[in-house]
Every structure is written in C-alpha cells, then in structure tokens.
Amino acid sequence: MVSVNTNTSAMRAKYYLESNKALSEKAMQRLSSGLKINSVSDDAAGLSVATKIKKTIDGYETAILNTSNTISAMQQAASGLGTIEDIIIRLKELAVRSANGVFENTDRQLIELEQNQLVSAIEQIATKTTFNNINLLDGTYSKPSQVGSDSLDNFNIAIPGAGSSQIGLGSSRFTSATETTPSASLAISVATNSTSPSNLEFYTNVGSQEVSYTGATTTPSSGTTNMPTVDVVFEEFVNANSGGTYAISNFSGTGTLALAQGITFDTSNGKFTLVKGLLQASDLGLYSMDVTYQSGGSSFTQNLTFDYVKVNHLRDQISNNTTYTAAGSISLDMKVGEDDLVVDLKSSDDFKYFSAFADLHHTLTYDGGTYYSASYQLNNLQLNGASVSNAFTINDGVLTGSSTNLIPGLYTFDVVTSSGSTDTHTFTQSVTVNVTDATYLDGISLNTQSDALAAFENIETALTDISSRSAGVGANINRLESNLKKNSTTVIENQKALGRILDADIARESSNLSKRKILEQASTQMLSAANRQKSILMELLKGL
C-alpha cells in the first residue's frame, strides 16, 4: 500500500540515527573522561564494587601514612635508647675506675660528680624524648598502631620506661635459696597384731619399699604396703657414697627387744628385720638407736626411734610415723617492687627436701587403694619478730609472696607438710625471707670502692634493660615496615582491580566512536532519502 501519512522508512532511519548518535555520545564521554562507568546506568553492579575498592584503597593509603609516622616515632625512640646506652657504658668505665684500689675517696668524689650528671642525663633523655609531643621513653607509651583499613587491623606498641629510676634493678626476684639439712630424730612406728604375721623388714636408706605381710591368717592374707624412706638425707648420702657399711650404736628402749634377739640388722644393706619367732609381749615399747653409714673416710649418723606396739588391724602392722624437723632454715632474699615470689616446694630444685617428702608421701597406697595425701601449712609468720599476716601464703605446696604487700625487713615462718590421719608423717622447716628496698640505676654511688663494686650489678642490669628495650623497638620497626610493604602492595593490587572495572578501553572506544559516526552519517542520508521517496507520489497527482 502506498500512503502519504505514514513514512515508516523515515521513522526507521530516524530511530537508527538517534541510536547511533546516543552511542556515539557515550563513546565520546568515555574517551573524554577515561572512565568506562560514568553513571550508575552504565554498570550498577560494577559501580558498587568499584566504590568498595576505592574505600579500601583510601583506608590503606591512610594506614600507610599512619605506619610511616609510627616508624618515625620508633626511630626517635631508638635514637634516645642508643644515647642512653652510650651513657651507661660511660658509667661502667667510671665504676671500673672507682673500684681501683689506688684511688682515694677524694678522687672518687670527682668521679661521683660525673656519675651524678650522667644519671641525670639518662632521666632527662627518658622524659624528653617525644614525637608529636608524646613521650616515648618515660614508661607511659602504650598505644595502638593502626596499620590496616579496618578496626581490627592494629597492634599495640608498648615501650617500658628507660629512666634511671626504671632500669638497672640490682637483683633478680630472689637471690638465694639455701635449704638446711633435716637433722632431728626420725620416728618409725612398727606394729604387729595377734595373728603373728611373718617377719617384718624395712630399710633405712631407700626411697620407697614394700614391706611384706604374707602368711597372716587375717584378711587380707597377703599383700604389700608402701613404706617411705626413713631419712631422705641418709638416702642421699648413701647414694653419693656407695660401697659402705652400716653400724648400730646406743641401742636402748623401754621393752626387752634387743639386737639379734627379736630384731636383726644387716650391716651390708641397712635392713632391719623383726623376727617373728623371737618376738614376745615384753618386747613392746619405744626404742632408740644411732644408725651410722661409713664409706671410705666419710660417715653419716642419724638418730632413729621406733615404737613397737600391738594393734588389731593387719593393715597397721607397719605404721610409718615419720617426723622431720630441720635444725636451720631456708633463706631467701627479695626486693620490694620486683615480681611476686612463687616457689613450688614440691618440685623446685632449691627445696630438695620438701620435694623428696612430697614424692614419698603425697599419695601412699595399700591394697591398691588411696591411703592419704600430703598437705601444707604456714605457721608463725613474723616480721622482725612481730606477728604479721597477708605477706606469704602456701597452697598445695606452692609458696607465694606478693611484693606489693612486703616492706623491708626479715620475715620468718614455718612450713609444715604432713600426710596421713592415724599414721602421720610431717616435715617442718623454718623459712627466712630478707626483704630489702629495690635499688635501680639512680641509686648507685661511686663514692667508695665498695659502692663502686656494688654498682657493677646495677650497671650491667641497666645495659641489659636498655638492650631489651632497643630490641623491642627494633622489632616494632621491622613489623611496621613489613606492614608498610604489605599495605603498598595491597593498594597496587586494588588499583589494578579498580582500573579493570572503571577504566575505559581507549582503543575500543575510539573504534566505537568512528563506527557510530559513520553509522550516524549513513542514518542521516537514509532519513533524507526516505523523505525524498515520498515526494515521488506528487507525480501521480499532477494529472488530476
């Protein structure tokens, strides 16, 4: 059908003309801005991802700046610590000079003048080393370093104080632990019953032994019971001096039991035997003797008492009532301001007698069942002879003392460990703790030779303290630089990802622009041709 009102060819050409023009304008926009996404309509999802990446990049770029600033602060701290270390080395030179015997005290007073100035210089450096008005070396610096783009990407940096009153403590937590040898009489209770059990044997020199009661007619008819060592110290001496012999002297008692008559003693191995066939009712009683072990030119003598009694329960035929009481005490030195005292008497090498007692008595068994466990008690706590409280405590063999509760002076107390109910075993030893004021580097003096010698420990400790602080600052710098490298790499990779989403492909968009421009011109020509095509219809109307 041929019509005038509807020119579909022109309408189609106009549509393509407008479409090509719009695409041409978009290509020109991308080429002008360099961006593939210039509005949300271009790529809504891509724009959302790009926004998140840009936020991450901005965060990491700020974190890079933070890290760089913190590195600068740490380098400032390292510089201050290096200067303090140089001063301490000079103090060491002065102390060595003052300790020389050829100097008089008047000479040392001149040395003391420089020492005082150097100590003051250390304090000044510690209090005046700052970054952005923030003190770095006075012990107050403990701040987070934000090294990433989220709230969790940070770590705390703390620098202990480097002032002369904060370094160079003269002693460790406690400087000595001297445990004295238990030396009082040891008591063993040896019991029998009406069933006339077999011979009873026990040793004076072994850590743990089984005492047989086979042959009895009362239940249990056979079995063993663990008997603890009679004397830990005796056992240690025997172990250290092998090949010796035993002897008994000063044997006496309230009953009629006598050596070789009811009780025998083996001089080669220290074994006592109560001979069943020789025991009589009149033998019951309390006996005392001295047991001597001799090896070469060395000997050890221990007084031993045992109570031979009659009981009705077979289990109690050997009851081991062992009591140690030390003649001396454990000596400890502590300083106010240091770590708390925490010593496990059951395992510490400094307290071998407590440890030996715990090993033997903490859990004894009979017939496979638990008999009893050791307990610990702290008694008679005093400071300089007067009763005090809350200074030291003991729990399950762990002796503790809080340095914050201590004042200078001499603390004394008794530690008693015991086990058993009917048959008890106890070990008592007194403890002395000498508590003194803590002396840091600011407390040293070089006025006398003895002062100079005493200052060596403070100076050496101060050098160790500064080295430790410098190592910590250096470790923080290394960690920050690693974060700086990581953050820089992260920014680069995120920039790459952002470019893939946002950046326009110039070659592609140039090609698209040329293509759309040609199509735009073609569409214009076709629109003109479509309009001319309708004018041909006028020829049909001329003859009318």
Coordinates of N, CA and C in Angstrom, one line a residue, residues 53 56-58 60-61 64 483-500 503:
I53 N 36.1 -0.9 46.5 CA 37.5 -1.0 46.3 C 38.1 0.4 46.6
T56 N 38.5 0.8 50.2 CA 39.6 0.1 50.7 C 40.9 0.7 50.4
I57 N 41.1 1.2 49.2 CA 42.3 1.9 48.8 C 42.6 3.1 49.7
D58 N 41.5 3.9 49.9 CA 41.7 5.1 50.7 C 42.1 4.8 52.2
Y60 N 43.8 2.0 53.1 CA 45.1 1.5 53.2 C 46.1 2.7 52.9
E61 N 45.8 3.6 52.1 CA 46.7 4.8 51.9 C 46.8 5.6 53.2
I64 N 49.1 3.5 55.4 CA 50.5 3.7 55.0 C 51.0 5.0 55.7
N483 N 54.4 -4.3 57.5 CA 53.1 -3.9 57.2 C 53.0 -2.8 56.1
L484 N 54.0 -1.9 56.1 CA 54.1 -0.9 55.1 C 54.2 -1.5 53.7
K485 N 55.1 -2.5 53.6 CA 55.2 -3.1 52.3 C 54.0 -3.9 51.9
K486 N 53.4 -4.5 52.9 CA 52.1 -5.2 52.6 C 51.0 -4.3 52.1
N487 N 50.9 -3.2 52.9 CA 49.8 -2.2 52.5 C 50.1 -1.6 51.1
S488 N 51.3 -1.3 50.8 CA 51.6 -0.7 49.5 C 51.3 -1.7 48.4
T489 N 51.6 -3.0 48.6 CA 51.3 -4.0 47.6 C 49.7 -4.1 47.5
T490 N 49.1 -4.1 48.6 CA 47.6 -4.2 48.6 C 47.0 -3.0 47.8
V491 N 47.5 -1.8 48.0 CA 47.0 -0.6 47.3 C 47.2 -0.8 45.8
I492 N 48.4 -1.3 45.4 CA 48.6 -1.5 44.0 C 47.7 -2.6 43.4
E493 N 47.5 -3.7 44.1 CA 46.6 -4.7 43.5 C 45.1 -4.2 43.5
N494 N 44.7 -3.4 44.5 CA 43.3 -2.9 44.4 C 43.2 -1.8 43.3
Q495 N 44.3 -1.1 43.1 CA 44.2 -0.1 41.9 C 44.1 -0.8 40.6
K496 N 44.7 -2.0 40.5 CA 44.6 -2.8 39.3 C 43.1 -3.2 39.1
A497 N 42.6 -3.8 40.2 CA 41.2 -4.2 40.2 C 40.2 -3.1 39.8
L498 N 40.5 -1.9 40.4 CA 39.6 -0.8 40.2 C 39.7 -0.3 38.7
G499 N 40.9 -0.4 38.2 CA 41.1 0.0 36.8 C 40.4 -0.9 35.8
R500 N 40.4 -2.2 36.1 CA 39.7 -3.2 35.3 C 38.2 -2.9 35.3
D503 N 38.2 1.9 34.2 CA 39.0 2.5 33.1 C 38.4 2.1 31.8

